[in-house]
CSV table of C-alpha atoms in Angstrom, one decimal:
chain,number,residue,atom,x,y,z
A,189,MET,CA,77.0,93.2,49.5
A,190,ASP,CA,79.3,95.8,50.0
A,191,ARG,CA,82.7,95.5,51.9
A,192,LEU,CA,83.2,97.0,55.5
A,193,LYS,CA,85.9,99.8,54.8
A,194,VAL,CA,88.5,99.2,57.5
A,195,GLY,CA,91.4,101.3,58.3
A,196,ILE,CA,94.2,99.3,59.8
A,197,LEU,CA,96.4,101.5,62.1
A,198,PHE,CA,99.9,99.9,62.6
A,199,GLY,CA,103.7,101.0,63.6
A,200,GLY,CA,103.6,103.9,65.6
A,201,ARG,CA,106.3,106.3,67.9
A,202,SER,CA,106.8,103.9,70.7
A,203,GLU,CA,109.8,101.3,71.3
A,204,GLU,CA,107.2,98.5,69.7
A,205,HIS,CA,106.9,99.9,66.7
A,206,PRO,CA,108.6,97.2,65.0
A,207,ILE,CA,106.3,94.5,67.0
A,208,SER,CA,103.2,96.5,65.7
A,209,VAL,CA,104.5,95.9,61.9
A,210,LYS,CA,104.6,92.3,62.5
A,211,SER,CA,101.1,92.3,64.1
A,212,ALA,CA,99.6,94.2,61.5
A,213,GLN,CA,101.3,91.5,58.8
A,214,GLU,CA,99.5,88.8,60.5
A,215,VAL,CA,96.2,90.6,60.5
A,216,ALA,CA,96.7,91.1,56.8
A,217,THR,CA,97.3,87.4,56.3
A,218,ASN,CA,94.3,86.5,58.3
A,219,LEU,CA,91.8,89.1,57.1
A,220,ASP,CA,88.8,88.1,55.2
A,221,THR,CA,88.9,90.6,52.0
A,222,GLU,CA,85.5,89.1,50.7
A,223,LYS,CA,84.2,90.9,54.0
A,224,TYR,CA,86.5,94.0,54.4
A,225,GLU,CA,88.3,96.3,52.4
A,226,PRO,CA,91.2,97.1,53.9
A,227,PHE,CA,92.9,100.6,54.0
A,228,TYR,CA,96.6,100.2,55.6
A,229,ILE,CA,97.7,103.3,57.4
A,230,GLY,CA,101.4,103.2,58.6
A,231,ILE,CA,102.8,105.7,61.3
A,232,THR,CA,106.4,106.2,61.1
A,233,LYS,CA,108.6,106.3,64.0
A,234,SER,CA,108.7,110.0,63.4
A,235,GLY,CA,104.9,110.2,63.7
A,236,ALA,CA,104.0,110.5,59.8
A,237,TRP,CA,101.3,108.9,58.8
A,238,LYS,CA,100.8,107.0,55.3
A,239,LEU,CA,98.5,105.3,53.4
A,240,CYS,CA,100.2,102.4,51.9
A,241,ASP,CA,99.7,99.3,50.1
A,242,GLY,CA,100.4,97.0,53.1
A,243,PRO,CA,102.6,96.2,56.2
A,244,GLY,CA,105.4,94.6,54.6
A,245,ALA,CA,108.6,94.8,56.0
A,246,ASP,CA,109.7,97.9,53.7
A,247,TRP,CA,106.3,99.6,53.8
A,248,GLU,CA,107.6,102.9,54.1
A,249,ASN,CA,109.9,102.4,51.0
A,250,GLY,CA,106.7,101.4,49.1
A,251,SER,CA,103.7,103.1,47.0
A,252,CYS,CA,102.3,105.3,50.1
A,253,ARG,CA,100.5,108.6,50.0
A,254,PRO,CA,100.5,111.0,53.2
A,255,ALA,CA,97.3,110.7,55.2
A,256,VAL,CA,95.9,111.8,58.0
A,257,LEU,CA,92.5,110.5,60.2
A,258,SER,CA,90.0,113.6,60.1
A,259,PRO,CA,89.1,114.6,63.8
A,260,ASP,CA,86.1,116.2,62.1
A,261,SER,CA,83.1,113.8,63.0
A,262,CYS,CA,81.2,115.1,59.8
A,263,THR,CA,83.8,113.7,57.7
A,264,ARG,CA,84.7,110.1,59.2
A,265,GLY,CA,87.5,108.9,57.5
A,266,LEU,CA,90.9,109.7,56.1
A,267,LEU,CA,92.3,112.7,54.2
A,268,VAL,CA,94.7,111.7,51.5
A,269,LEU,CA,97.1,114.1,50.1
A,270,GLU,CA,97.1,113.4,46.1
A,271,GLN,CA,98.4,116.0,43.7
A,272,GLY,CA,98.3,118.7,46.2
A,273,ARG,CA,94.9,118.2,47.4
A,274,TYR,CA,93.0,116.3,49.9
A,275,GLU,CA,90.8,113.2,48.9
A,276,THR,CA,88.4,111.8,51.4
A,277,ILE,CA,88.1,108.4,52.2
A,278,SER,CA,85.4,107.4,54.4
A,279,LEU,CA,85.7,104.5,56.7
A,280,ASP,CA,83.1,102.2,58.6
A,281,LEU,CA,86.0,101.0,61.3
A,282,VAL,CA,89.2,101.7,62.5
A,283,LEU,CA,90.9,98.4,63.5
A,284,PRO,CA,94.4,99.7,65.9
A,285,VAL,CA,97.0,97.5,65.6
A,286,LEU,CA,99.2,99.6,67.8
A,287,HIS,CA,101.4,98.6,70.8
A,288,GLY,CA,102.7,100.7,73.5
A,289,LYS,CA,102.8,104.8,74.0
A,290,LEU,CA,100.3,106.9,71.6
A,291,GLY,CA,98.6,104.0,70.6
A,292,GLU,CA,97.6,101.8,73.7
A,293,ASP,CA,97.4,104.6,76.1
A,294,GLY,CA,94.4,106.4,75.3
A,295,ALA,CA,96.1,108.9,72.7
A,296,MET,CA,94.8,107.3,69.5
A,297,GLN,CA,91.5,106.2,71.2
A,298,GLY,CA,91.1,110.1,71.9
A,299,LEU,CA,91.4,110.9,68.3
A,300,LEU,CA,89.5,108.2,67.1
A,301,GLU,CA,86.6,109.5,69.5
A,302,LEU,CA,86.8,112.8,67.8
A,303,SER,CA,86.7,111.2,64.4
A,304,GLY,CA,83.1,109.8,65.1
A,305,ILE,CA,84.7,106.4,63.7
A,306,PRO,CA,83.6,103.2,65.3
A,307,TYR,CA,86.8,101.5,66.2
A,308,ALA,CA,87.9,98.2,68.2
A,309,GLY,CA,89.2,97.7,71.4
A,310,CYS,CA,89.1,99.9,74.8
A,311,ASP,CA,88.2,103.1,75.1
A,312,ILE,CA,90.0,106.3,76.4
A,313,GLN,CA,89.8,105.6,80.0
A,314,SER,CA,90.2,101.9,80.3
A,315,SER,CA,93.2,102.5,77.9
A,316,ALA,CA,95.2,104.7,79.9
A,317,LEU,CA,94.4,103.2,83.1
A,318,CYS,CA,95.3,99.6,82.1
A,319,MET,CA,98.7,101.6,80.6
A,320,ASP,CA,99.8,102.8,83.7
A,321,LYS,CA,100.4,99.9,85.5
A,322,SER,CA,100.5,101.4,89.6
A,323,LEU,CA,96.7,102.8,88.6
A,324,ALA,CA,95.7,99.7,87.4
A,325,TYR,CA,96.9,98.0,90.8
A,326,ILE,CA,95.2,100.7,92.7
A,327,VAL,CA,91.7,99.8,90.9
A,328,ALA,CA,92.0,96.1,90.6
A,329,ARG,CA,92.7,96.4,94.6
A,330,SER,CA,89.5,98.1,95.0
A,331,ALA,CA,87.8,95.1,93.3
A,332,GLY,CA,89.1,92.9,95.4
A,333,ILE,CA,91.9,91.5,93.2
A,334,ALA,CA,95.5,90.6,94.5
A,335,THR,CA,98.4,92.5,93.3
A,336,PRO,CA,102.1,92.8,94.1
A,337,ASN,CA,103.4,95.3,96.6
A,338,PHE,CA,104.5,98.2,94.7
A,339,TRP,CA,106.0,101.6,94.5
A,340,THR,CA,106.2,104.4,92.4
A,341,VAL,CA,109.0,106.7,91.7
A,342,THR,CA,109.0,109.9,90.0
A,343,ALA,CA,111.4,111.5,87.8
A,344,THR,CA,113.2,113.6,90.5
A,345,GLU,CA,112.5,111.4,93.6
A,346,LYS,CA,115.2,109.7,95.6
A,347,ILE,CA,114.9,106.0,96.5
A,348,ASP,CA,115.2,104.6,99.9
A,349,THR,CA,117.0,101.3,98.8
A,350,ASP,CA,116.8,100.0,102.8
A,351,HIS,CA,113.1,99.6,103.1
A,352,LEU,CA,112.4,97.1,100.3
A,353,THR,CA,112.5,93.7,100.3
A,354,TYR,CA,114.6,92.0,97.6
A,355,PRO,CA,114.3,91.0,95.1
A,356,VAL,CA,112.2,93.3,93.1
A,357,PHE,CA,111.2,94.2,89.6
A,358,VAL,CA,111.8,97.6,88.0
A,359,LYS,CA,110.1,98.7,85.3
A,360,PRO,CA,108.6,101.6,83.4
A,361,ALA,CA,105.2,102.5,84.8
A,362,ARG,CA,103.8,103.2,81.1
A,363,SER,CA,105.5,101.3,78.8
A,364,GLY,CA,105.0,97.9,76.9
A,365,SER,CA,106.7,94.6,76.3
A,366,SER,CA,109.8,94.3,78.8
A,367,PHE,CA,111.3,97.4,77.7
A,368,GLY,CA,113.5,98.9,80.5
A,369,VAL,CA,112.3,96.0,82.9
A,370,SER,CA,115.1,94.5,85.4
A,371,LYS,CA,115.4,92.0,87.9
A,372,VAL,CA,117.2,93.6,91.2
A,373,SER,CA,118.5,91.1,93.9
A,374,ARG,CA,120.3,93.7,96.0
A,375,LYS,CA,120.1,97.1,97.2
A,376,GLU,CA,123.0,98.2,95.2
A,377,GLU,CA,121.7,97.3,91.7
A,378,LEU,CA,118.5,99.6,92.3
A,379,PRO,CA,119.6,102.8,91.4
A,380,SER,CA,121.0,101.8,87.8
A,381,ALA,CA,117.6,99.8,87.2
A,382,VAL,CA,115.6,102.7,88.2
A,383,GLU,CA,117.9,104.7,85.1
A,384,ALA,CA,117.5,102.1,83.0
A,385,ALA,CA,113.3,102.3,83.4
A,386,ARG,CA,113.6,106.0,83.2
A,387,GLN,CA,114.6,105.9,79.5
A,388,TYR,CA,111.2,104.5,78.6
A,389,ASP,CA,108.8,106.5,81.2
A,390,SER,CA,109.4,109.4,84.2
A,391,LYS,CA,107.3,107.2,86.3
A,392,VAL,CA,108.9,104.1,87.4
A,393,LEU,CA,107.5,101.0,89.2
A,394,ILE,CA,109.1,99.1,91.7
A,395,GLU,CA,107.6,95.7,92.7
A,396,GLU,CA,108.0,92.9,95.1
A,397,ALA,CA,108.9,89.7,93.1
A,398,VAL,CA,105.6,87.4,92.9
A,399,VAL,CA,106.9,83.6,93.7
A,400,GLY,CA,104.6,81.7,91.2
A,401,HIS,CA,104.0,80.4,87.7
A,402,GLU,CA,103.3,83.4,84.9
A,403,VAL,CA,100.0,82.6,83.2
A,404,GLY,CA,98.0,84.5,80.9
A,405,CYS,CA,94.4,84.6,79.5
A,406,ALA,CA,93.2,86.0,76.3
A,407,ILE,CA,89.6,87.7,76.8
A,408,LEU,CA,87.1,88.9,74.0
A,409,GLY,CA,84.0,91.0,74.6
A,410,ASN,CA,82.4,93.5,76.3
A,411,ASP,CA,80.7,93.9,79.7
A,412,GLN,CA,79.0,90.3,80.7
A,413,ASP,CA,79.2,88.8,77.3
A,414,LEU,CA,83.2,87.5,76.9
A,415,ILE,CA,84.6,84.7,75.5
A,416,VAL,CA,88.0,83.4,77.5
A,417,GLY,CA,90.6,81.8,75.7
A,418,GLU,CA,92.8,79.1,77.0
A,419,VAL,CA,95.4,80.1,79.8
A,420,ASP,CA,98.9,79.8,78.9
A,421,ARG,CA,101.9,79.2,81.5
A,422,ILE,CA,105.3,80.5,80.6
A,423,ALA,CA,107.7,78.0,81.1
A,424,LEU,CA,111.3,79.6,82.3
A,425,SER,CA,114.6,77.8,82.1
A,426,HIS,CA,116.4,80.6,83.8
A,427,GLY,CA,115.9,84.4,84.3
A,428,PHE,CA,112.4,86.0,83.9
A,429,PHE,CA,110.2,86.4,81.0
A,430,ARG,CA,111.2,89.4,78.6
A,431,ILE,CA,108.9,89.6,75.8
A,432,HIS,CA,109.9,90.8,72.4
A,433,GLN,CA,113.6,91.1,73.5
A,434,GLU,CA,114.4,88.5,71.4
A,435,SER,CA,116.8,88.8,68.4
A,436,GLU,CA,114.9,86.3,66.4
A,437,PRO,CA,111.7,86.2,68.3
A,438,GLU,CA,110.1,83.9,65.6
A,439,SER,CA,112.6,81.4,66.5
A,440,GLY,CA,111.5,81.6,70.5
A,441,SER,CA,112.8,82.5,73.0
A,442,GLU,CA,116.3,81.9,75.0
A,443,ASN,CA,114.9,81.2,78.2
A,444,ALA,CA,111.0,80.9,78.0
A,445,ILE,CA,108.2,78.5,76.1
A,446,PRO,CA,104.5,79.3,76.6
A,447,ILE,CA,102.4,76.3,77.0
A,448,VAL,CA,99.2,76.1,75.8
A,449,PRO,CA,96.9,74.9,77.1
A,450,ALA,CA,98.6,75.5,80.5
A,451,ASP,CA,99.8,72.6,82.3
A,452,ILE,CA,98.0,73.4,85.7
A,453,SER,CA,94.9,71.9,87.4
A,454,ALA,CA,91.5,72.3,86.1
A,455,GLU,CA,90.9,74.3,89.2
A,456,SER,CA,93.6,76.5,89.0
A,457,ARG,CA,92.4,77.0,85.3
A,458,THR,CA,88.8,78.1,86.5
A,459,VAL,CA,90.6,80.6,88.9
A,460,VAL,CA,93.0,82.0,86.6
A,461,GLN,CA,90.0,82.8,84.0
A,462,GLY,CA,87.6,84.0,86.3
A,463,THR,CA,90.3,86.1,88.1
A,464,ALA,CA,91.1,87.5,84.3
A,465,LYS,CA,87.2,88.5,83.7
A,466,ALA,CA,87.3,90.2,87.1
A,467,VAL,CA,90.2,92.3,86.1
A,468,TYR,CA,88.8,92.9,82.4
A,469,ARG,CA,85.7,94.1,84.0
A,470,ALA,CA,87.2,96.2,86.8
A,471,LEU,CA,89.5,98.2,84.5
A,472,GLY,CA,86.3,98.7,82.1
A,473,CYS,CA,87.9,96.8,79.2
A,474,ARG,CA,86.3,96.2,76.1
A,475,GLY,CA,86.8,94.5,72.9
A,476,LEU,CA,89.9,92.4,73.6
A,477,ALA,CA,92.7,92.1,76.1
A,478,ARG,CA,95.6,90.1,77.4
A,479,VAL,CA,95.4,89.5,81.3
A,480,ASP,CA,99.0,88.5,82.6
A,481,MET,CA,98.9,86.8,86.1
A,482,PHE,CA,101.0,85.1,88.7
A,483,LEU,CA,99.6,81.6,89.6
A,484,LYS,CA,101.0,81.1,93.3
A,485,ASN,CA,101.8,77.5,94.7
A,486,ASP,CA,99.3,77.9,97.1
A,487,GLY,CA,96.5,78.4,94.1
A,488,THR,CA,95.9,82.2,94.4
A,489,VAL,CA,96.5,84.4,91.5
A,490,VAL,CA,98.0,88.2,91.3
A,491,LEU,CA,97.6,90.5,88.5
A,492,ASN,CA,100.5,91.3,86.5
A,493,GLU,CA,99.4,93.4,83.9
A,494,VAL,CA,96.9,94.2,81.1
A,495,ASN,CA,97.6,94.5,77.3
A,496,THR,CA,94.8,96.4,76.0
A,497,LEU,CA,95.9,95.5,72.3
A,498,PRO,CA,98.1,92.4,72.4
A,499,GLY,CA,100.7,91.4,70.0
A,500,MET,CA,99.1,89.3,67.1
A,501,THR,CA,102.2,88.1,65.3
A,502,SER,CA,103.0,84.7,64.6
A,503,TYR,CA,104.4,83.9,67.9
A,504,SER,CA,102.4,86.0,70.0
A,505,ARG,CA,100.4,84.7,72.9
A,506,TYR,CA,96.9,86.1,72.6
A,507,PRO,CA,96.2,84.4,69.1
A,508,ARG,CA,97.8,81.1,70.3
A,509,MET,CA,95.4,81.1,73.7
A,510,MET,CA,92.2,82.0,71.2
A,511,ALA,CA,93.4,79.6,68.5
A,512,ALA,CA,93.6,76.8,71.7
A,513,ALA,CA,90.1,77.4,72.6
A,514,GLY,CA,88.8,77.0,68.9
A,515,LEU,CA,88.8,80.5,67.5
A,516,PRO,CA,91.3,81.1,64.9
A,517,LEU,CA,92.8,84.7,63.9
A,518,THR,CA,90.3,85.0,60.9
A,519,GLU,CA,87.4,84.5,63.4
A,520,VAL,CA,88.7,86.5,66.1
A,521,ILE,CA,89.1,89.5,63.8
A,522,ASP,CA,85.4,89.2,62.6
A,523,ARG,CA,84.4,89.0,66.4
A,524,ILE,CA,86.4,92.0,67.2
A,525,VAL,CA,85.0,94.0,64.3
A,526,SER,CA,81.4,93.0,65.6
A,527,LEU,CA,82.2,94.0,68.6
A,528,ALA,CA,83.2,97.6,67.6
A,529,LEU,CA,80.1,97.7,65.4
A,530,THR,CA,77.3,96.1,67.5
A,531,GLY,CA,78.8,95.6,71.0
A,532,ARG,CA,78.4,91.9,71.0
A,533,ALA,CA,81.2,89.2,70.4
A,534,ASP,CA,78.6,86.9,68.0
A,535,GLY,CA,77.7,89.9,65.8
A,536,SER,CA,74.0,89.6,66.5
């Protein structure tokens, strides 16, 4: 049986470029090459596309050829520059292993829709919606899901520091990981926190702090057919959870330990998983996503954010939660591919 030709996109122009490369390395390690013929397409920080041998740490300096994904749906594949001419490589599927802007926000999904090639993960609309935390909150609230109280600040807007209840969190509205995120305990700290967030996005989100445990839930599937991973809980020793800000994340965080399965009651686990599924459906997610939430002391659950292309590194939360539910990454990849091709998590 012929192997499926899978284009694996990684790298990208966002601040999460290095994380994407590490995610792609883990996908490459766990990809069943008896089923799939991988084509690794790396995108440099400057936006150049290259067909390369793999997502190694020094991939850009290896054997690479300029390549672009054709927006012509009659081509349905890659155009690879070879000795002054473009060679066409057809693809059965594209697996984006990208994080942040121009990868997770609907931009890449738009190109993939034009290409006519099936692709893994959320569509344009849900990708863009989940990437903008303020819009995600509005839609979630309309579905009866609790969110933090929040305010948005545009690029030129002045801030009234007196009407807020501190502490608050200040973050880019459309960015990933914890880049540009600050906890503000006094109004005097707010302007500098907003400026820090503006380094990553012109639209800034200010949220009232939610007192509770940070929990997450990995989800795989479409519509009503959802597989839910084990819930995790972020145990903090001090400060707040700043994902992907560590100098050596493989060695762990200086202030946070993810506990999976989460050390919460069975009742709370059920509520967290149910809320995660409700968020996933309300925001139109497909394929996969990680839903991050707060579990308050009274047992209620509040949405934090949704990651439509969650990290797949050796230390990432999504694969750990799925593994704890009995699905190793190799099987997760199989099911993601099945969802993109057939719409079902079991591939039938």
